[in-house]
Coordinates of C-alpha atoms and ligand atoms in Angstrom, one line a residue:
M3 CA 43.3 34.0 104.6
T4 CA 39.7 34.2 105.6
A5 CA 36.8 32.9 103.5
D6 CA 35.8 36.5 102.9
E7 CA 39.2 37.3 101.6
L8 CA 39.2 34.2 99.4
I9 CA 35.9 35.2 97.8
Q10 CA 37.2 38.8 97.3
Y11 CA 40.4 37.7 95.6
L12 CA 38.6 35.3 93.5
S13 CA 36.2 38.0 92.2
W14 CA 39.1 40.3 91.6
A15 CA 40.9 37.6 89.6
I16 CA 37.8 37.1 87.5
Y17 CA 37.5 40.8 86.9
V18 CA 41.1 41.0 85.8
V19 CA 40.7 38.1 83.4
I20 CA 37.6 39.9 81.9
F21 CA 39.6 43.1 81.7
V22 CA 42.4 41.5 79.8
N23 CA 40.1 39.7 77.4
V24 CA 37.9 42.6 76.5
T25 CA 40.9 45.0 76.2
V26 CA 42.6 42.7 73.7
N27 CA 39.3 42.4 71.9
A28 CA 38.9 46.2 71.7
F29 CA 42.3 46.5 70.2
R30 CA 41.6 43.7 67.7
R31 CA 38.2 45.1 66.7
P32 CA 37.9 48.7 67.8
L33 CA 34.1 48.9 67.5
P34 CA 32.3 51.4 69.7
A35 CA 30.7 48.6 71.8
N36 CA 34.0 46.8 72.2
I37 CA 35.7 50.0 73.3
D38 CA 33.0 50.8 75.9
I39 CA 33.1 47.3 77.3
A40 CA 36.9 47.6 77.7
L41 CA 36.5 51.0 79.4
Y42 CA 33.9 49.6 81.8
F43 CA 36.3 46.8 82.9
T44 CA 39.2 49.2 83.0
A45 CA 37.3 51.1 85.6
F46 CA 36.9 47.8 87.6
A47 CA 40.6 47.1 87.2
V48 CA 41.6 50.5 88.5
V49 CA 39.3 50.1 91.5
I50 CA 40.8 46.7 92.2
A51 CA 44.4 48.1 91.8
L52 CA 43.8 51.0 94.1
T53 CA 42.2 48.7 96.7
V54 CA 45.2 46.4 96.5
I55 CA 47.6 49.4 96.9
T56 CA 45.9 50.2 100.2
R57 CA 45.8 46.6 101.3
I58 CA 49.5 46.1 100.9
G59 CA 50.0 49.3 102.8
S60 CA 51.8 51.4 100.2
V61 CA 49.3 54.2 100.7
P62 CA 47.1 54.4 103.8
A63 CA 43.4 53.5 103.3
T64 CA 42.5 56.8 104.9
D65 CA 44.3 58.8 102.2
P66 CA 41.7 61.4 101.1
L67 CA 43.1 61.7 97.5
L68 CA 43.2 58.0 97.0
G69 CA 39.7 57.7 98.4
A70 CA 38.4 60.4 96.0
I71 CA 40.0 58.7 93.0
L72 CA 38.6 55.4 94.0
I73 CA 35.1 56.8 94.4
S74 CA 35.4 58.5 91.0
F75 CA 36.1 55.3 89.2
V76 CA 33.3 53.5 91.0
L77 CA 30.9 56.3 90.0
S78 CA 32.1 56.1 86.4
L79 CA 30.9 52.5 86.3
A80 CA 27.3 53.5 86.0
Y81 CA 28.0 56.1 83.4
L82 CA 30.1 53.7 81.3
L83 CA 27.2 51.2 81.3
V84 CA 24.9 53.8 80.0
R85 CA 27.4 54.4 77.2
L86 CA 27.4 50.7 76.5
V87 CA 23.6 50.6 76.3
E88 CA 23.7 53.4 73.8
D89 CA 25.8 51.2 71.5
F90 CA 23.0 48.7 70.9
S91 CA 19.8 50.8 71.6
K92 CA 18.6 54.3 71.8
V93 CA 19.2 56.2 75.1
P94 CA 17.1 59.3 75.4
R95 CA 19.3 62.4 75.3
W96 CA 18.3 63.7 78.7
I97 CA 19.3 60.4 80.4
K98 CA 22.7 60.5 78.7
L99 CA 23.2 64.2 79.7
L100 CA 22.0 63.5 83.3
S101 CA 24.5 60.6 83.6
E102 CA 27.3 62.9 82.4
V103 CA 26.4 65.9 84.6
S104 CA 25.7 63.7 87.6
L105 CA 29.1 62.0 87.2
V106 CA 31.1 65.2 86.9
V107 CA 29.3 66.9 89.8
L108 CA 29.8 63.9 92.1
I109 CA 33.4 63.4 91.2
I110 CA 34.1 67.1 92.0
S111 CA 32.2 66.7 95.3
A112 CA 34.3 63.6 96.1
F113 CA 37.4 65.7 95.8
V114 CA 36.0 68.8 97.5
Y115 CA 34.5 67.0 100.6
S116 CA 37.2 65.0 102.3
P117 CA 36.1 62.2 104.6
P118 CA 34.0 62.0 106.6
R119 CA 31.7 63.1 103.8
P120 CA 28.2 64.4 104.5
T121 CA 25.5 61.7 104.5
W122 CA 23.5 63.5 101.7
L123 CA 26.5 63.3 99.4
S124 CA 26.9 59.5 100.1
L125 CA 23.2 59.1 99.4
L126 CA 23.4 61.0 96.2
M127 CA 26.3 58.8 95.1
I128 CA 24.4 55.6 95.8
L129 CA 21.4 57.1 94.0
H130 CA 23.6 57.8 91.0
L131 CA 25.0 54.3 90.9
V132 CA 21.7 52.4 91.6
G133 CA 19.6 54.7 89.4
F134 CA 21.7 54.3 86.3
L135 CA 22.4 50.7 87.0
I136 CA 18.7 49.9 87.1
Y137 CA 18.2 51.8 83.9
T138 CA 20.9 49.8 82.1
I139 CA 19.6 46.5 83.6
V140 CA 16.2 47.1 82.1
A141 CA 17.8 48.0 78.8
F142 CA 19.9 44.8 78.8
L143 CA 16.9 42.6 79.7
R144 CA 14.8 44.2 76.9
E145 CA 17.6 43.6 74.4
S146 CA 17.9 40.0 75.6
K147 CA 14.2 39.4 75.0
R148 CA 14.5 40.9 71.6
S149 CA 17.5 39.0 70.4
S150 CA 18.1 35.3 70.0
G151 CA 20.9 32.7 70.1
V152 CA 24.0 33.4 72.1
T153 CA 23.4 37.1 72.1
K154 CA 20.1 36.6 74.0
R155 CA 21.8 34.6 76.7
R156 CA 24.9 36.8 76.9
M157 CA 22.7 39.9 77.4
A158 CA 20.8 38.1 80.1
A159 CA 24.1 37.2 81.8
V160 CA 25.3 40.8 81.6
A161 CA 21.9 42.0 83.1
A162 CA 22.4 39.5 85.9
G163 CA 25.9 40.8 86.6
S164 CA 24.6 44.3 86.8
I165 CA 21.8 43.3 89.1
F166 CA 24.3 41.7 91.5
L167 CA 26.4 44.8 91.3
C168 CA 23.5 47.0 91.9
V169 CA 22.4 45.1 95.0
D170 CA 26.0 45.1 96.1
F171 CA 26.0 48.9 96.1
I172 CA 22.7 49.1 97.9
V173 CA 23.9 46.7 100.7
A174 CA 27.3 48.5 101.0
G175 CA 25.6 51.9 101.1
F176 CA 23.2 50.9 103.9
G177 CA 25.9 49.0 105.6
V178 CA 27.8 52.2 106.3
A179 CA 24.8 53.5 108.3
L180 CA 24.6 50.3 110.4
P181 CA 26.3 49.8 113.8
E182 CA 29.8 48.3 113.8
E183 CA 28.8 44.8 114.9
Y184 CA 27.2 44.2 111.5
T185 CA 30.3 45.1 109.5
T186 CA 31.5 41.5 109.0
T187 CA 28.1 40.3 107.9
I188 CA 27.7 43.2 105.5
Q189 CA 31.2 42.5 104.2
A190 CA 30.4 38.8 103.6
I191 CA 27.2 39.7 101.7
T192 CA 28.9 42.3 99.6
D193 CA 31.9 40.0 98.8
T194 CA 29.5 37.2 97.7
L195 CA 27.5 39.6 95.6
G196 CA 30.7 40.9 94.1
L197 CA 31.7 37.3 93.2
A198 CA 28.3 36.6 91.7
S199 CA 28.5 39.7 89.6
A200 CA 32.0 38.8 88.4
I201 CA 30.9 35.3 87.4
S202 CA 27.9 36.6 85.5
Y203 CA 29.9 39.3 83.7
Y204 CA 32.4 36.6 82.8
F205 CA 29.7 34.5 81.2
G206 CA 28.3 37.6 79.5
F207 CA 31.5 39.1 78.2
V208 CA 34.1 36.3 78.0
T209 CA 31.6 33.5 77.2
P210 CA 33.5 30.1 77.2
S211 CA 33.1 28.3 73.8
L212 CA 31.4 25.3 75.4
L213 CA 28.7 27.6 76.8
R214 CA 28.5 29.5 73.5
R215 CA 27.8 26.2 71.7
A216 CA 25.1 25.2 74.2
W217 CA 23.5 28.7 74.0
Q218 CA 23.5 28.6 70.2
E219 CA 21.9 25.2 70.0
P220 CA 18.2 25.9 70.4
E221 CA 18.0 28.3 67.5
L222 CA 20.3 26.2 65.3
R223 CA 18.3 23.1 66.2
A224 CA 15.1 24.8 65.2
F225 CA 16.6 25.8 61.9
L226 CA 18.1 22.4 61.2
G227 CA 14.9 20.7 62.2
R228 CA 13.2 22.3 59.3
A229 CA 16.2 22.1 57.0
A230 CA 15.8 18.4 56.2
S231 CA 12.4 18.9 54.6
L232 CA 13.3 22.1 52.7
P233 CA 15.0 20.5 49.5
R234 CA 11.7 18.7 48.8
L235 CA 9.6 22.0 48.6
P236 CA 8.1 22.5 45.1
N237 CA 10.6 25.1 43.9
T238 CA 13.8 27.0 44.7
T239 CA 11.8 30.2 45.5
A240 CA 9.8 28.4 48.2
I241 CA 13.0 27.0 49.7
I242 CA 14.7 30.4 49.7
E243 CA 11.7 32.0 51.3
E244 CA 11.6 29.4 54.0
M245 CA 15.3 29.7 54.6
Q246 CA 15.1 33.4 54.9
R247 CA 12.4 33.1 57.5
G248 CA 14.3 30.5 59.4
A249 CA 17.5 32.6 59.3
A250 CA 15.7 35.7 60.5
N251 CA 14.3 33.8 63.4
A252 CA 17.6 32.1 64.3
V253 CA 19.5 35.4 64.3
G254 CA 16.7 37.4 65.9
A255 CA 16.8 39.8 63.0
P256 CA 13.6 41.4 61.5
N257 CA 14.7 40.4 58.0
A258 CA 17.1 38.0 56.3
R259 CA 17.7 37.7 52.6
I260 CA 19.4 35.2 50.3
G261 CA 21.0 36.3 47.1
L262 CA 21.8 33.6 44.6
W263 CA 24.7 33.9 42.3
D264 CA 24.0 34.1 38.6
D265 CA 27.2 33.0 36.9
D266 CA 26.1 34.1 33.4
K267 CA 25.2 37.6 34.4
K268 CA 27.7 37.8 37.2
V269 CA 25.1 39.2 39.6
L270 CA 23.6 38.2 42.9
R271 CA 19.8 37.7 42.5
F272 CA 17.5 38.6 45.4
S273 CA 13.8 38.0 45.2
L274 CA 11.4 39.5 47.6
D275 CA 7.6 39.2 47.2
E276 CA 8.1 38.2 43.6
V277 CA 10.2 41.2 42.8
E278 CA 13.7 40.4 41.7
T279 CA 16.7 42.6 42.3
E280 CA 20.1 42.1 40.9
L281 CA 23.3 43.2 42.6
A282 CA 26.7 43.2 41.1
P283 CA 29.0 42.3 44.0
A284 CA 31.3 45.2 44.8
M285 CA 33.9 45.6 47.6
N286 CA 32.3 48.8 49.0
L287 CA 29.0 47.0 49.9
T288 CA 28.9 44.5 52.8
T289 CA 27.0 41.9 50.7
G290 CA 29.5 42.2 47.8
R291 CA 32.4 42.1 50.2
A292 CA 31.2 38.9 51.9
F293 CA 30.7 37.3 48.5
L294 CA 34.0 38.4 47.0
T295 CA 36.2 37.7 50.0
Q296 CA 34.2 34.6 51.0
K297 CA 34.3 35.8 54.6
A298 CA 31.4 36.7 56.9
T299 CA 31.3 40.5 57.2
F300 CA 29.3 43.0 59.1
T301 CA 28.6 46.7 58.9
P302 CA 27.3 48.3 62.1
D303 CA 25.8 51.4 60.4
I304 CA 24.6 51.0 56.8
A305 CA 23.8 54.6 56.4
R306 CA 27.3 55.7 57.4
D307 CA 29.1 53.2 55.3
N308 CA 26.9 53.3 52.2
P309 CA 25.1 56.6 52.2
L310 CA 23.5 55.6 48.9
Y311 CA 21.5 52.9 50.9
A312 CA 20.7 55.1 53.8
D313 CA 17.0 55.6 52.8
A314 CA 16.4 52.0 51.9
A315 CA 18.0 50.9 55.2
K316 CA 15.8 53.3 57.2
A317 CA 12.7 52.2 55.4
N318 CA 13.5 48.6 56.3
N319 CA 14.2 49.4 59.9
A320 CA 17.8 48.2 59.4
T321 CA 20.8 49.8 60.9
A322 CA 23.3 47.0 60.8
I323 CA 23.9 44.3 58.2
L324 CA 25.5 40.9 58.6
A325 CA 26.5 38.9 55.5
A326 CA 27.9 35.5 55.0
P327 CA 28.9 33.7 51.8
I328 CA 26.9 30.6 50.9
T329 CA 29.5 28.2 49.4
A330 CA 29.5 24.5 48.8
G331 CA 33.1 23.4 48.4
E332 CA 34.5 25.5 45.6
K333 CA 31.1 26.4 44.3
R334 CA 30.0 29.9 45.2
L335 CA 26.2 29.8 45.5
G336 CA 25.3 33.2 46.9
V337 CA 25.1 35.1 50.2
L338 CA 22.9 35.2 53.2
I339 CA 22.3 38.6 54.8
A340 CA 20.5 39.5 58.0
Y341 CA 19.5 43.1 58.8
A342 CA 19.3 44.2 62.4
P343 CA 17.6 47.4 63.8
H344 CA 20.6 48.1 66.0
A345 CA 24.3 47.4 65.7
P346 CA 24.8 44.0 67.3
I347 CA 26.7 44.3 70.6
F348 CA 28.2 40.8 70.1
A349 CA 28.8 41.1 66.4
D350 CA 31.3 38.2 66.2
E351 CA 28.7 35.9 67.8
D352 CA 25.9 36.9 65.4
L353 CA 28.3 36.7 62.5
A354 CA 29.3 33.2 63.5
L355 CA 25.6 32.2 63.6
V356 CA 24.9 33.8 60.2
Q357 CA 27.9 31.9 58.7
L358 CA 26.6 28.6 60.3
L359 CA 23.2 29.2 58.7
A360 CA 24.8 30.1 55.4
D361 CA 26.7 26.8 55.5
Q362 CA 23.4 25.0 56.1
A363 CA 21.8 27.0 53.3
A364 CA 24.6 25.7 51.0
V365 CA 23.8 22.1 51.9
I366 CA 20.1 22.7 51.3
L367 CA 20.6 24.4 48.0
E368 CA 23.1 21.7 46.9
S369 CA 20.6 18.9 47.9
R370 CA 17.9 20.7 45.9
A371 CA 20.2 21.0 42.8
L372 CA 20.9 17.2 43.1
I373 CA 17.2 16.4 43.3
D374 CA 16.6 18.6 40.2
E375 CA 19.5 17.0 38.4
A376 CA 18.2 13.5 39.3
A377 CA 14.7 14.5 38.0
R378 CA 16.3 15.7 34.7
V379 CA 18.2 12.5 34.3
R380 CA 15.1 10.5 35.0
A381 CA 13.0 12.5 32.5
H382 CA 15.8 12.0 29.9
E383 CA 15.8 8.3 30.5
E384 CA 12.1 8.1 30.2
V385 CA 12.2 9.9 26.9
A386 CA 14.9 7.6 25.7
L387 CA 12.9 4.6 26.8
L388 CA 9.8 5.9 25.1
K389 CA 11.7 6.3 21.9
D390 CA 13.0 2.8 22.2
D391 CA 9.5 1.5 22.8
F392 CA 8.2 3.4 19.8
L393 CA 10.9 2.2 17.5
S394 CA 10.6 -1.4 18.5
A395 CA 6.8 -1.3 18.4
A396 CA 6.7 0.5 15.0
A397 CA 9.5 -1.6 13.4
H398 CA 7.9 -4.8 14.6
D399 CA 4.5 -4.0 13.4
L400 CA 5.5 -2.6 10.1
K401 CA 7.8 -5.6 9.5
T402 CA 5.1 -8.3 9.3
P403 CA 3.0 -6.8 6.4
L404 CA 6.1 -5.6 4.6
T405 CA 7.6 -9.1 4.6
T406 CA 4.3 -10.5 3.2
L407 CA 4.3 -7.7 0.6
V408 CA 7.8 -8.3 -0.5
A409 CA 7.3 -12.1 -0.6
H410 CA 4.2 -11.9 -2.7
T411 CA 5.6 -9.3 -5.1
Q412 CA 8.6 -11.5 -5.7
L413 CA 6.4 -14.5 -6.2
L414 CA 4.2 -12.6 -8.7
E415 CA 7.3 -11.3 -10.5
R416 CA 8.8 -14.7 -10.8
R417 CA 5.6 -16.2 -12.1
A418 CA 5.2 -13.4 -14.7
L419 CA 8.8 -13.9 -15.9
R420 CA 8.3 -17.7 -16.1
T421 CA 4.9 -17.7 -17.9
P422 CA 4.2 -14.2 -19.2
D423 CA 0.9 -15.3 -20.7
A424 CA -0.6 -16.8 -17.6
P425 CA -3.8 -15.3 -16.3
V426 CA -3.6 -12.6 -13.5
D427 CA -3.4 -14.2 -10.0
L428 CA -6.2 -12.3 -8.5
A429 CA -6.0 -14.0 -5.1
S430 CA -2.4 -12.9 -4.7
I431 CA -3.2 -9.3 -5.8
Q432 CA -6.0 -9.2 -3.2
K433 CA -3.7 -10.4 -0.5
L434 CA -1.3 -7.7 -1.5
G435 CA -4.0 -5.1 -1.3
K436 CA -5.0 -6.3 2.2
E437 CA -1.4 -6.1 3.4
V438 CA -1.0 -2.6 1.9
Q439 CA -4.2 -1.6 3.7
R440 CA -2.9 -3.0 7.0
L441 CA 0.3 -1.1 6.5
R442 CA -1.6 2.1 5.8
T443 CA -3.6 1.5 9.0
L444 CA -0.5 1.2 11.1
V445 CA 1.1 4.3 9.6
M446 CA -2.1 6.2 10.2
E447 CA -2.2 5.0 13.8
L448 CA 1.3 6.3 14.3
L449 CA 0.5 9.6 12.8
E450 CA -2.7 9.9 14.8
A451 CA -1.0 9.0 18.1
A452 CA 1.2 12.0 17.4
S453 CA -1.9 14.2 16.8
A454 CA -3.5 12.9 19.9
E455 CA -0.4 13.8 21.9
Q456 CA -0.6 17.4 20.5
G457 CA -4.3 17.7 21.1
K458 CA -5.0 18.1 17.4
L459 CA -7.3 15.2 16.6
I460 CA -10.6 16.8 16.2
G461 CA -11.7 18.4 12.9
K462 CA -15.0 20.0 12.0
K463 CA -17.8 19.2 14.4
E464 CA -21.4 18.6 13.3
E465 CA -24.6 17.0 14.5
T466 CA -23.7 13.4 14.9
Y467 CA -26.1 10.6 15.5
I468 CA -24.1 8.0 17.3
V469 CA -26.7 5.2 17.3
A470 CA -26.7 5.1 13.5
L471 CA -23.0 5.3 13.5
A472 CA -22.7 2.4 15.9
Q473 CA -25.2 0.3 13.8
E474 CA -23.0 0.8 10.7
I475 CA -19.9 -0.4 12.6
C476 CA -21.7 -3.3 14.1
A477 CA -22.9 -4.4 10.7
R478 CA -19.4 -4.3 9.4
H479 CA -17.9 -6.5 12.1
H480 CA -20.9 -8.8 12.6
S481 CA -20.1 -12.5 12.0
A482 CA -21.5 -15.8 13.2
R483 CA -18.5 -16.1 15.6
H484 CA -18.9 -12.5 16.8
P485 CA -22.6 -11.5 16.7
C486 CA -22.8 -7.7 17.2
L487 CA -25.8 -6.0 18.6
V488 CA -26.7 -2.4 19.3
E489 CA -29.0 -1.5 22.2
A490 CA -30.5 2.0 22.2
Q491 CA -33.9 3.3 23.4
E492 CA -33.5 6.8 22.0
P493 CA -31.5 8.8 19.5
V494 CA -28.1 9.8 21.0
V495 CA -27.0 13.0 19.4
G496 CA -24.2 15.6 19.9
Q497 CA -21.9 18.0 18.2
Y498 CA -18.9 15.9 17.4
D499 CA -16.4 15.2 14.7
P500 CA -18.2 12.2 13.1
I501 CA -15.1 10.8 11.6
R502 CA -13.3 10.6 14.9
I503 CA -16.3 9.3 16.8
F504 CA -16.6 6.6 14.1
Q505 CA -13.0 5.8 14.6
L506 CA -13.4 5.6 18.3
V507 CA -16.3 3.2 18.3
E508 CA -14.8 1.1 15.5
N509 CA -11.6 0.8 17.5
L510 CA -13.5 -0.5 20.5
V511 CA -15.5 -2.9 18.4
E512 CA -12.4 -4.1 16.6
N513 CA -10.7 -4.8 19.9
A514 CA -13.8 -6.5 21.3
V515 CA -13.6 -8.9 18.3
K516 CA -9.8 -9.2 18.3
Y517 CA -9.6 -10.0 22.0
S518 CA -12.4 -12.6 21.9
P519 CA -10.5 -15.3 20.0
D520 CA -13.1 -18.0 21.0
G521 CA -16.0 -15.9 19.7
G522 CA -18.8 -14.3 21.6
D523 CA -21.3 -11.4 21.5
V524 CA -20.2 -7.8 21.1
R525 CA -22.7 -5.5 22.6
I526 CA -22.9 -1.8 22.0
K527 CA -25.2 0.2 24.4
L528 CA -26.1 3.8 24.0
W529 CA -28.1 6.1 26.2
H530 CA -28.4 9.7 27.2
D531 CA -28.8 11.4 30.6
T532 CA -28.5 15.0 31.8
G533 CA -26.0 16.7 29.6
C534 CA -24.2 13.4 28.8
N535 CA -24.2 10.8 26.1
H536 CA -23.0 7.3 27.0
L537 CA -21.7 4.4 24.9
T538 CA -20.4 1.1 26.1
V539 CA -18.9 -1.8 24.2
T540 CA -18.9 -5.1 26.0
D541 CA -17.4 -8.4 25.0
S542 CA -16.9 -11.8 26.6
G543 CA -13.2 -12.1 25.6
I544 CA -9.9 -12.6 27.4
G545 CA -10.3 -9.6 29.7
I546 CA -7.7 -7.3 31.2
S547 CA -5.8 -7.7 34.5
R548 CA -6.3 -5.1 37.3
E549 CA -2.6 -4.0 36.8
D550 CA -3.0 -3.5 33.0
L551 CA -6.3 -1.7 33.4
K552 CA -4.4 1.3 34.9
H553 CA -2.3 1.6 31.8
V554 CA -4.3 0.4 28.7
F555 CA -5.0 4.0 27.6
E556 CA -1.2 4.8 27.6
R557 CA 0.9 4.8 24.5
F558 CA 2.3 1.4 23.5
H559 CA 0.9 -0.4 26.5
R560 CA -0.3 -3.9 25.8
G561 CA -1.8 -6.3 28.3
S562 CA 0.4 -8.9 29.9
N563 CA -2.1 -11.6 28.6
V564 CA -1.7 -10.4 25.0
D565 CA 1.0 -12.1 22.9
D566 CA 2.2 -10.3 19.7
R567 CA 2.0 -13.4 17.5
R568 CA -1.6 -14.1 18.4
F569 CA -2.9 -10.5 18.7
A570 CA -1.3 -8.1 16.3
G571 CA -1.2 -4.5 17.5
M572 CA 1.0 -1.6 18.6
G573 CA -0.9 -0.5 21.7
L574 CA -1.9 2.8 20.2
G575 CA -5.6 2.3 19.5
L576 CA -6.9 3.1 23.0
F577 CA -4.4 5.9 23.4
I578 CA -6.0 7.5 20.3
C579 CA -9.5 6.7 21.6
R580 CA -8.7 8.5 24.8
G581 CA -7.4 11.5 22.8
I582 CA -10.7 11.6 20.8
A583 CA -12.9 11.3 23.9
E584 CA -10.9 13.9 25.9
Q585 CA -10.6 16.3 23.1
H586 CA -14.4 16.2 22.8
G587 CA -14.5 17.1 26.5
G588 CA -15.4 13.6 27.5
T589 CA -13.8 10.5 29.2
I590 CA -13.2 6.9 28.5
S591 CA -12.8 4.1 31.0
A592 CA -12.8 0.4 31.2
T593 CA -13.9 -2.4 33.6
S594 CA -12.7 -5.9 33.2
A595 CA -11.2 -9.0 34.8
P596 CA -9.1 -11.7 33.1
G597 CA -11.2 -14.2 31.3
Q598 CA -14.4 -12.3 32.1
G599 CA -14.7 -10.0 29.1
S600 CA -14.4 -6.2 29.1
T601 CA -16.6 -3.2 29.0
F602 CA -15.3 0.1 27.6
H603 CA -17.3 3.2 28.6
V604 CA -17.3 6.4 26.7
E605 CA -18.9 9.5 28.1
L606 CA -19.3 12.6 25.9
P607 CA -20.9 15.9 26.7
A608 CA -24.3 16.0 24.9
D609 CA -23.7 19.6 23.8
A610 CA -20.0 19.1 23.1
L611 CA -19.5 22.8 22.1
R612 CA -16.1 23.0 23.7
E613 CA -13.7 23.9 21.0
L614 CA -10.4 22.4 21.6
Ligands
ADP710 P1 -3.5 -2.9 20.5 O1 -4.9 -3.6 20.4 O2 -2.9 -2.5 19.2 O3 -2.6 -3.6 21.4 P2 -5.0 -0.9 22.0 O4 -4.5 0.5 22.5 O5 -6.2 -0.9 21.2 O6 -3.7 -1.5 21.3 O7 -5.1 -1.7 23.3 C1 -4.2 -1.8 24.3 C2 -4.2 -3.1 25.1 O8 -5.4 -3.1 25.8 C3 -4.2 -4.3 24.2 O9 -3.0 -4.7 23.8 C4 -4.9 -5.3 25.1 O10 -4.0 -5.9 26.0 C5 -5.9 -4.4 25.9 N1 -7.3 -4.5 25.3 C6 -7.8 -3.5 24.6 N2 -9.1 -3.9 24.3 C7 -9.3 -5.0 24.9 C8 -10.5 -6.0 25.0 N3 -11.7 -5.7 24.4 N4 -10.3 -7.1 25.7 C9 -9.1 -7.4 26.3 N5 -8.0 -6.6 26.3 C10 -8.1 -5.4 25.6

């Protein structure tokens, strides 16, 4: 066997393998594209069979009938390729017609003119083959550019196979016209081109799975690359939109949509540009079928299968639809659908990709659900913690005055029983009164903290002179241990709720005194600048650590340097102060360092007209 023969047999073997594969596939899935592919390779198989018949000498190679039949099948190759192109894109009617007429006329001529045939006829035959082949090559290349994933590469391989075949025909055609000494060279070239074409077609039509995976990788990788960050997007809608975009890119489809299953209403929910549509899954719709059967499904022609959707499909430039279920374990989450402007030629391939993406979508949606669930649990825990905080703070603070009250009342009772005529114990009654007052303050604080939370602290506003107010508070708390002074160069006036502003300043002054156990000045400064009234309360007490400073205005927060036995309190005063300042449209802040005293700064809008 010569090298030439070896090459030829090898290419024949490859063609036969392709023929068997695509024929089986056409029987399994009798879609137009699969049938046309099978017909194309049937023509190859017949050409090979006839050549073999002449080789083994059953029929002489010079037999005119055999020659005409052989030529007919070769000529039909170009026509069948045009049919195949029509399965995935639009072929102008005149080209289709021309290919049919040209095929019929040339086949008749092949039978009418027995060899040696006139040169013009041979030229016309080559023109037919080469012309239509070039047309289909361009169509395949264009489709390859348009599509993505495996389809893109398979289309390119098919185009390459046709290019080799086309050049093969050209070389063979011109070879006939060359002197005899070139025959072996021409033969070697055409055989090699035949092999190249067979290999390319093999990759294009019977793609080995290893290659398939490699070809799928870039698109899949791009999608997966983004997938990791998707669950952290702010909401599920943003995730869905991003996945739809990614899926459309990966599949090379103009549009992809995700429908989420609503188990209460038993519908699939699609949202597009903030418009929601619901679809009750039904077996007669591709989307419903994919969801109900839990199998990736495709419809090559929406208009034909679901005439109801014909107009919508046309408006969206969609001819075919691919749908895959999004499922995590047993949990049916929804469907992923991709629309394509043409029926996909390698539908199984695209369907496998859509299913892969749908599986990824399931992972992403599940991760998101887990993140949401974790946040819910955390919020729940925080609320529970807050309740605990509240209860322990309230119980603890209410307990001390209550114990004193109970003890004193019992004492008074015992005394009264023992010596009913004894004079009234004024000191004890005063002590009782003080404790009741303390109890009342605590209860008020608790109630006010709730109002602060709800933004309902402020009552009627009126012209309020803060300097006068501060002086009154200062006088009340002034002592030799804690001299209190007010510094103000001008009247500081605004429309405020005077009771609350009083409470705010008093709270700060009380704290300044309370947290300066070794005594020291308490200074209140007031001033005014454009549109703002300012008030600061400064002490030289125990101060606040940097870490505590961030939290002192939060409910129940008490400084780490504050011990409950020495400094009574619930950690609500500053929270209420912040509520008062903010609900007047102002702010409150603090600067301090441990052991260095503290300054609290309140800033209120001078015209505080904002009604809250
Ligand atoms: P309470 O005084 O009941 O604890 P507050 O809300 O008034 O509640 O204050 C919260 C915490 O801020 C206090 O526990 C204390 O640690 C810190 N704090 C407030 N004012 C001062 C101050 N003038 N000096 C030092 N620490 C202060």
